[in-house]
Amino acid sequence: MFPFFRAVKSYSLTLIAGLLLLLGAGCGESADATVDKIRVVDGAEQCTLPGSPFAKPVKLELLGPQQPGMLGGKGSRAPAAGAVVFLEPADGSDLKVEPATVTTDEGGGVTFKVTAGKNTGDQYLRVIPKDHPGKSITLRFITGMQIDGDERQYKTGSVTTEPLSVKLVKPDGSPAAGVAVNFDLLSTSEGASSRAKILTPVAVTNADGVAETDVQLGDKTGIYNVGISVVNPEEGFLIQNKTIKLLGFNVLSVVIAVLGGLALFIFGMELMGDGIQKIAGENMKKVLQFFARNGIVAVLAGTLVTAVIQSSSATTVMVIGFINAGLLNLTQAIGIIFGANIGTTVTAQIISFNLSGLALPAITIGFVITLSKKRTAKGWGESILGFGLLFFGMTLMSDELKLLADFPGFREAFRWFDCTPASIGGWMPIGAVLGAILIGLVATVLIQSSSAAMGIVLALAAGGLINFWTAVPLLIGTNIGTTITAQLASLTANRVAKQAALAHTLFNVFGALLMLVLFYVPFGPQRIPIFLYFINEITPGNVFAPDPQNIERHIAMAHTFFNIAVVVLLLPFLSQFAKLCNRLLPIPADEKIHIQPLEPNLLATPSIALKQAVSAIHTMVEDAWKMVDQAVNMHFIAGVSDKEKYEALAEAEERIDAMQAEVTAYLVQITRRPLTEPQSELVPLLMHCTNDAERIADHTALILQLTDRLLKTGKKVSLSGKKDLRKLWNVLDDQARNTISALGSTNPEQVKFALKDERRLQKMAAKLEDAHTERLRKGKCQLANAVIFIEMLGEMTKIGERLTNIAERTPEIQKHYIELQK
């Protein structure tokens, strides 16, 4: 046992040393006064009345030159600490700045207040680094204007319930009446196709100096940027494109996008597992076993993989897929999951890394490879395609919900739980700490990405909305919330995969409990919680200063060392941890572990399931054809409108729709079973046939609509028209019967007859249409009746096309059907 612990210590130190080297930019970079870039954190582009202070102080960050990153990466900029900055009004502006000269702190930050003068319109302030004047920037402020409506939230697709209003005030404080205010829609979340618009592009201020307009929002959730301009030099106003945000929210679109993304995510995971199953030979097992042959190597593998793909969710989902394919046992999987928790912390260091760009290439490449007829190649294709669909689904979910981060109400929710102690050396309020953990958990569950949730935490901290005291409980919550991905992925997986998902949750819950205890272990003269004190000591800047310094780096370092500490503590007990999961979620002795939990009586044997699917489609085509028969002969040709029979046909169509959904879902379930190549090739053919059968039934409603239109004209189909339709019907009926017969048999001659009937049908329909057009030209029939007759010919030819689609696929179905009988 002791050699094992010595190995644990050695590997753990190596792991921590490697991470420290990776994060060296956070711990080792030195700050100096060299200024290469000035970043506006907050406070620019504000509006106020003459002589009044602007509401928010201006916050700037001065940064040094760009440093090269590891392996040719983008790198980072060190804060320009101790740099002297001059603040001077520019271009005739009369802004007042307090103080006029500032010095950057250790994090390169400066904060100052600005007060408006008497001059109205755009006013400018020059920010000039003393030793680097060439890097100066100009900030704009607006005097004499107040805006009501910025960042209001409205329902998409509607007109704003409250007008967007602008108030203009002259230098002496009196309202500026009769001034034209221009409103322009600068951009929307929908791009050029948006139907959003400004209802009053130019509004004139009233006696109170107020100009108003309403805005029609588009249909998509997101930001609608409106530009406000005032060009009236005579009144002292020259304001160019002051941008404000209107927020549109569409509950339905968000729900649809999230559910659709979730469906793609689960389907991609299962497709990836099926592909791995097809390519999983002994060689692949040896490779996987090498990476997970013991706990230390498994942790390293999980760390490196997650650091590369920037998603612990993706890593744990892949682990679930490997378990589902029988390539990993529970102990090996837990080791990789431990490592994934460390690897995911790199996200906070390089948050801009975006994996979504790989989704579509993976889908494209995977689809092309699946066209191969070789089982192994097809397995690789399915694995790559499933990988792409998995990330595409995750992106679809997160992209829609990420928009909520721009909504003030969403951001404000984080401010309700301020975890700062009431006094220096006091305790963090336990209620606020638990509340912050819960918010981080819920946000991550909703967004389905701990990376996205961490991005929101970092953005809120950078904007001064939350402090370090609150950010750490939030990131602990994101750690727990990210386990929902593994839980969702395991819903359709076997029991061992469910145990791995449980291990992920238990690991992160244990870490949260550990950190909760450490929050109440004070250290140092100010009695700061020991873990927070440690992070502050190893990270540049004082995050506990009145104006927190370098808070984003502190949060990232806290995230990293928190997960390292938990892994180091639990790694020696990896086997015991696996036994705990097995005890909490035991596998019954008589339970057989399947790749997917499917209905045993029908789906356990794919050949029987496929034979049943063919039989169901055969029934669908028969029922759909009976409906068409009734609609054409009992209603249109007979000129009869029977409400009860109409309703019966509508109910029959609903049954066909329901049957299509059932058969399609059933076929999807079959694809999750180990299939032979003929079985795999048969599934898409049957899906297409199912869709065509349902479309044939859909034509029933269209034919009944033609019947009602014909009866409203007061006429029925003429004798010659009935004769023509019956001739065409006989050909179509013969085609349908041949198709139905071929679908339920192994006789290839029926297919030939069906395809021959389709060619006859097209030629006959064309001749009948030409003849009817000629009668219409000679005035032998009314225009309305002629149009309806021609539309009826079109419906019959379209039905013939659907039958042809089925007939053309039937030879392959027959070939596989014969094999299924063997």
mmCIF file of N, CA, C and O in Angstrom, residues 314-364:
data_model
loop_
_atom_site.group_PDB
_atom_site.id
_atom_site.type_symbol
_atom_site.label_atom_id
_atom_site.label_comp_id
_atom_site.label_asym_id
_atom_site.label_seq_id
_atom_site.Cartn_x
_atom_site.Cartn_y
_atom_site.Cartn_z
ATOM 1 N N ALA A 314 -18.048 17.183 -22.572
ATOM 2 C CA ALA A 314 -17.735 16.354 -23.734
ATOM 3 C C ALA A 314 -16.916 15.135 -23.327
ATOM 4 O O ALA A 314 -17.152 14.022 -23.813
ATOM 5 N N THR A 315 -15.950 15.338 -22.435
ATOM 6 C CA THR A 315 -15.125 14.212 -21.988
ATOM 7 C C THR A 315 -15.962 13.174 -21.265
ATOM 8 O O THR A 315 -15.849 11.967 -21.536
ATOM 9 N N THR A 316 -16.801 13.614 -20.346
ATOM 10 C CA THR A 316 -17.618 12.648 -19.600
ATOM 11 C C THR A 316 -18.614 11.956 -20.523
ATOM 12 O O THR A 316 -18.907 10.770 -20.332
ATOM 13 N N VAL A 317 -19.112 12.680 -21.525
ATOM 14 C CA VAL A 317 -20.022 12.045 -22.480
ATOM 15 C C VAL A 317 -19.288 10.978 -23.283
ATOM 16 O O VAL A 317 -19.820 9.899 -23.545
ATOM 17 N N MET A 318 -18.049 11.274 -23.684
ATOM 18 C CA MET A 318 -17.275 10.260 -24.391
ATOM 19 C C MET A 318 -17.012 9.055 -23.499
ATOM 20 O O MET A 318 -17.037 7.909 -23.958
ATOM 21 N N VAL A 319 -16.750 9.302 -22.219
ATOM 22 C CA VAL A 319 -16.548 8.198 -21.284
ATOM 23 C C VAL A 319 -17.808 7.336 -21.213
ATOM 24 O O VAL A 319 -17.729 6.094 -21.213
ATOM 25 N N ILE A 320 -18.963 7.990 -21.154
ATOM 26 C CA ILE A 320 -20.225 7.238 -21.153
ATOM 27 C C ILE A 320 -20.326 6.387 -22.415
ATOM 28 O O ILE A 320 -20.740 5.221 -22.381
ATOM 29 N N GLY A 321 -19.946 6.978 -23.555
ATOM 30 C CA GLY A 321 -19.980 6.219 -24.809
ATOM 31 C C GLY A 321 -19.022 5.032 -24.782
ATOM 32 O O GLY A 321 -19.365 3.947 -25.251
ATOM 33 N N PHE A 322 -17.823 5.216 -24.241
ATOM 34 C CA PHE A 322 -16.868 4.121 -24.154
ATOM 35 C C PHE A 322 -17.404 3.000 -23.253
ATOM 36 O O PHE A 322 -17.258 1.822 -23.571
ATOM 37 N N ILE A 323 -17.997 3.396 -22.131
ATOM 38 C CA ILE A 323 -18.573 2.382 -21.240
ATOM 39 C C ILE A 323 -19.696 1.646 -21.952
ATOM 40 O O ILE A 323 -19.809 0.409 -21.881
ATOM 41 N N ASN A 324 -20.527 2.389 -22.656
ATOM 42 C CA ASN A 324 -21.650 1.785 -23.365
ATOM 43 C C ASN A 324 -21.170 0.800 -24.428
ATOM 44 O O ASN A 324 -21.883 -0.128 -24.789
ATOM 45 N N ALA A 325 -19.970 1.043 -24.964
ATOM 46 C CA ALA A 325 -19.406 0.134 -25.963
ATOM 47 C C ALA A 325 -18.567 -0.964 -25.317
ATOM 48 O O ALA A 325 -17.975 -1.785 -26.026
ATOM 49 N N GLY A 326 -18.477 -0.989 -23.994
ATOM 50 C CA GLY A 326 -17.746 -2.018 -23.282
ATOM 51 C C GLY A 326 -16.243 -1.854 -23.307
ATOM 52 O O GLY A 326 -15.506 -2.825 -23.132
ATOM 53 N N LEU A 327 -15.754 -0.648 -23.527
ATOM 54 C CA LEU A 327 -14.322 -0.402 -23.660
ATOM 55 C C LEU A 327 -13.675 0.071 -22.366
ATOM 56 O O LEU A 327 -12.450 0.128 -22.287
ATOM 57 N N LEU A 328 -14.438 0.466 -21.384
ATOM 58 C CA LEU A 328 -13.903 0.913 -20.096
ATOM 59 C C LEU A 328 -14.713 0.294 -18.976
ATOM 60 O O LEU A 328 -15.930 0.106 -19.124
ATOM 61 N N ASN A 329 -14.038 0.003 -17.871
ATOM 62 C CA ASN A 329 -14.796 -0.390 -16.693
ATOM 63 C C ASN A 329 -15.016 0.836 -15.809
ATOM 64 O O ASN A 329 -14.525 1.932 -16.099
ATOM 65 N N LEU A 330 -15.732 0.663 -14.725
ATOM 66 C CA LEU A 330 -16.136 1.799 -13.898
ATOM 67 C C LEU A 330 -14.931 2.495 -13.262
ATOM 68 O O LEU A 330 -14.848 3.730 -13.262
ATOM 69 N N THR A 331 -13.977 1.730 -12.735
ATOM 70 C CA THR A 331 -12.825 2.338 -12.068
ATOM 71 C C THR A 331 -12.004 3.179 -13.039
ATOM 72 O O THR A 331 -11.582 4.299 -12.721
ATOM 73 N N GLN A 332 -11.784 2.664 -14.257
ATOM 74 C CA GLN A 332 -11.045 3.415 -15.262
ATOM 75 C C GLN A 332 -11.793 4.702 -15.635
ATOM 76 O O GLN A 332 -11.199 5.774 -15.774
ATOM 77 N N ALA A 333 -13.097 4.585 -15.785
ATOM 78 C CA ALA A 333 -13.899 5.750 -16.164
ATOM 79 C C ALA A 333 -13.854 6.830 -15.089
ATOM 80 O O ALA A 333 -13.760 8.022 -15.397
ATOM 81 N N ILE A 334 -13.915 6.422 -13.826
ATOM 82 C CA ILE A 334 -13.878 7.410 -12.737
ATOM 83 C C ILE A 334 -12.553 8.162 -12.748
ATOM 84 O O ILE A 334 -12.505 9.377 -12.543
ATOM 85 N N GLY A 335 -11.443 7.448 -13.020
ATOM 86 C CA GLY A 335 -10.150 8.123 -13.098
ATOM 87 C C GLY A 335 -10.132 9.193 -14.178
ATOM 88 O O GLY A 335 -9.638 10.314 -13.982
ATOM 89 N N ILE A 336 -10.702 8.883 -15.339
ATOM 90 C CA ILE A 336 -10.749 9.867 -16.424
ATOM 91 C C ILE A 336 -11.643 11.043 -16.036
ATOM 92 O O ILE A 336 -11.339 12.209 -16.331
ATOM 93 N N ILE A 337 -12.751 10.760 -15.351
ATOM 94 C CA ILE A 337 -13.650 11.835 -14.920
ATOM 95 C C ILE A 337 -12.956 12.743 -13.913
ATOM 96 O O ILE A 337 -13.118 13.979 -13.957
ATOM 97 N N PHE A 338 -12.164 12.166 -13.020
ATOM 98 C CA PHE A 338 -11.379 12.997 -12.093
ATOM 99 C C PHE A 338 -10.495 13.958 -12.877
ATOM 100 O O PHE A 338 -10.411 15.159 -12.568
ATOM 101 N N GLY A 339 -9.796 13.422 -13.880
ATOM 102 C CA GLY A 339 -8.929 14.263 -14.687
ATOM 103 C C GLY A 339 -9.698 15.312 -15.468
ATOM 104 O O GLY A 339 -9.219 16.443 -15.647
ATOM 105 N N ALA A 340 -10.898 14.962 -15.914
ATOM 106 C CA ALA A 340 -11.709 15.925 -16.665
ATOM 107 C C ALA A 340 -12.033 17.144 -15.818
ATOM 108 O O ALA A 340 -12.105 18.269 -16.335
ATOM 109 N N ASN A 341 -12.209 16.938 -14.517
ATOM 110 C CA ASN A 341 -12.503 18.075 -13.646
ATOM 111 C C ASN A 341 -11.319 19.026 -13.535
ATOM 112 O O ASN A 341 -11.500 20.226 -13.324
ATOM 113 N N ILE A 342 -10.115 18.508 -13.661
ATOM 114 C CA ILE A 342 -8.948 19.394 -13.681
ATOM 115 C C ILE A 342 -8.808 20.052 -15.041
ATOM 116 O O ILE A 342 -8.594 21.262 -15.155
ATOM 117 N N GLY A 343 -8.953 19.270 -16.093
ATOM 118 C CA GLY A 343 -8.782 19.799 -17.442
ATOM 119 C C GLY A 343 -9.756 20.910 -17.787
ATOM 120 O O GLY A 343 -9.411 21.853 -18.507
ATOM 121 N N THR A 344 -10.954 20.827 -17.251
ATOM 122 C CA THR A 344 -11.952 21.839 -17.590
ATOM 123 C C THR A 344 -11.615 23.205 -17.024
ATOM 124 O O THR A 344 -12.141 24.217 -17.474
ATOM 125 N N THR A 345 -10.722 23.265 -16.029
ATOM 126 C CA THR A 345 -10.370 24.559 -15.442
ATOM 127 C C THR A 345 -9.522 25.403 -16.376
ATOM 128 O O THR A 345 -9.373 26.608 -16.169
ATOM 129 N N VAL A 346 -8.931 24.781 -17.405
ATOM 130 C CA VAL A 346 -8.175 25.557 -18.381
ATOM 131 C C VAL A 346 -9.104 26.515 -19.116
ATOM 132 O O VAL A 346 -8.674 27.548 -19.633
ATOM 133 N N THR A 347 -10.394 26.185 -19.138
ATOM 134 C CA THR A 347 -11.365 27.045 -19.809
ATOM 135 C C THR A 347 -11.330 28.457 -19.260
ATOM 136 O O THR A 347 -11.442 29.434 -20.017
ATOM 137 N N ALA A 348 -11.208 28.591 -17.972
ATOM 138 C CA ALA A 348 -11.177 29.921 -17.375
ATOM 139 C C ALA A 348 -9.928 30.692 -17.791
ATOM 140 O O ALA A 348 -9.933 31.915 -17.795
ATOM 141 N N GLN A 349 -8.846 29.980 -18.146
ATOM 142 C CA GLN A 349 -7.620 30.634 -18.572
ATOM 143 C C GLN A 349 -7.689 31.039 -20.047
ATOM 144 O O GLN A 349 -7.180 32.087 -20.443
ATOM 145 N N ILE A 350 -8.284 30.225 -20.855
ATOM 146 C CA ILE A 350 -8.396 30.518 -22.286
ATOM 147 C C ILE A 350 -9.870 30.389 -22.697
ATOM 148 O O ILE A 350 -10.257 29.534 -23.485
ATOM 149 N N ILE A 351 -10.679 31.290 -22.133
ATOM 150 C CA ILE A 351 -12.132 31.199 -22.289
ATOM 151 C C ILE A 351 -12.578 31.389 -23.734
ATOM 152 O O ILE A 351 -13.669 30.986 -24.117
ATOM 153 N N SER A 352 -11.734 31.980 -24.552
ATOM 154 C CA SER A 352 -12.140 32.243 -25.928
ATOM 155 C C SER A 352 -12.091 30.999 -26.795
ATOM 156 O O SER A 352 -12.553 31.033 -27.944
ATOM 157 N N PHE A 353 -11.509 29.916 -26.280
ATOM 158 C CA PHE A 353 -11.453 28.685 -27.074
ATOM 159 C C PHE A 353 -12.858 28.211 -27.396
ATOM 160 O O PHE A 353 -13.696 28.089 -26.531
ATOM 161 N N ASN A 354 -13.105 27.968 -28.675
ATOM 162 C CA ASN A 354 -14.457 27.625 -29.118
ATOM 163 C C ASN A 354 -14.408 26.336 -29.918
ATOM 164 O O ASN A 354 -13.820 26.280 -30.996
ATOM 165 N N LEU A 355 -15.042 25.300 -29.383
ATOM 166 C CA LEU A 355 -15.029 23.993 -30.037
ATOM 167 C C LEU A 355 -16.154 23.818 -31.038
ATOM 168 O O LEU A 355 -16.157 22.869 -31.808
ATOM 169 N N SER A 356 -17.100 24.750 -31.045
ATOM 170 C CA SER A 356 -18.256 24.583 -31.918
ATOM 171 C C SER A 356 -17.863 24.583 -33.385
ATOM 172 O O SER A 356 -18.567 24.025 -34.224
ATOM 173 N N GLY A 357 -16.716 25.196 -33.716
ATOM 174 C CA GLY A 357 -16.279 25.219 -35.110
ATOM 175 C C GLY A 357 -15.948 23.846 -35.655
ATOM 176 O O GLY A 357 -15.898 23.662 -36.872
ATOM 177 N N LEU A 358 -15.712 22.866 -34.791
ATOM 178 C CA LEU A 358 -15.401 21.514 -35.237
ATOM 179 C C LEU A 358 -16.659 20.686 -35.496
ATOM 180 O O LEU A 358 -16.557 19.604 -36.081
ATOM 181 N N ALA A 359 -17.810 21.167 -35.058
ATOM 182 C CA ALA A 359 -19.018 20.349 -35.141
ATOM 183 C C ALA A 359 -19.401 20.045 -36.585
ATOM 184 O O ALA A 359 -19.556 18.882 -36.971
ATOM 185 N N LEU A 360 -19.579 21.086 -37.398
ATOM 186 C CA LEU A 360 -20.014 20.872 -38.776
ATOM 187 C C LEU A 360 -18.975 20.123 -39.611
ATOM 188 O O LEU A 360 -19.346 19.235 -40.399
ATOM 189 N N PRO A 361 -17.667 20.454 -39.500
ATOM 190 C CA PRO A 361 -16.700 19.609 -40.224
ATOM 191 C C PRO A 361 -16.783 18.146 -39.822
ATOM 192 O O PRO A 361 -16.678 17.262 -40.671
ATOM 193 N N ALA A 362 -16.969 17.882 -38.523
ATOM 194 C CA ALA A 362 -17.078 16.492 -38.071
ATOM 195 C C ALA A 362 -18.314 15.827 -38.656
ATOM 196 O O ALA A 362 -18.269 14.661 -39.066
ATOM 197 N N ILE A 363 -19.423 16.573 -38.705
ATOM 198 C CA ILE A 363 -20.653 16.014 -39.289
ATOM 199 C C ILE A 363 -20.440 15.704 -40.764
ATOM 200 O O ILE A 363 -20.832 14.635 -41.262
ATOM 201 N N THR A 364 -19.817 16.636 -41.478
ATOM 202 C CA THR A 364 -19.577 16.435 -42.906
ATOM 203 C C THR A 364 -18.646 15.259 -43.158
ATOM 204 O O THR A 364 -18.941 14.358 -43.959
#
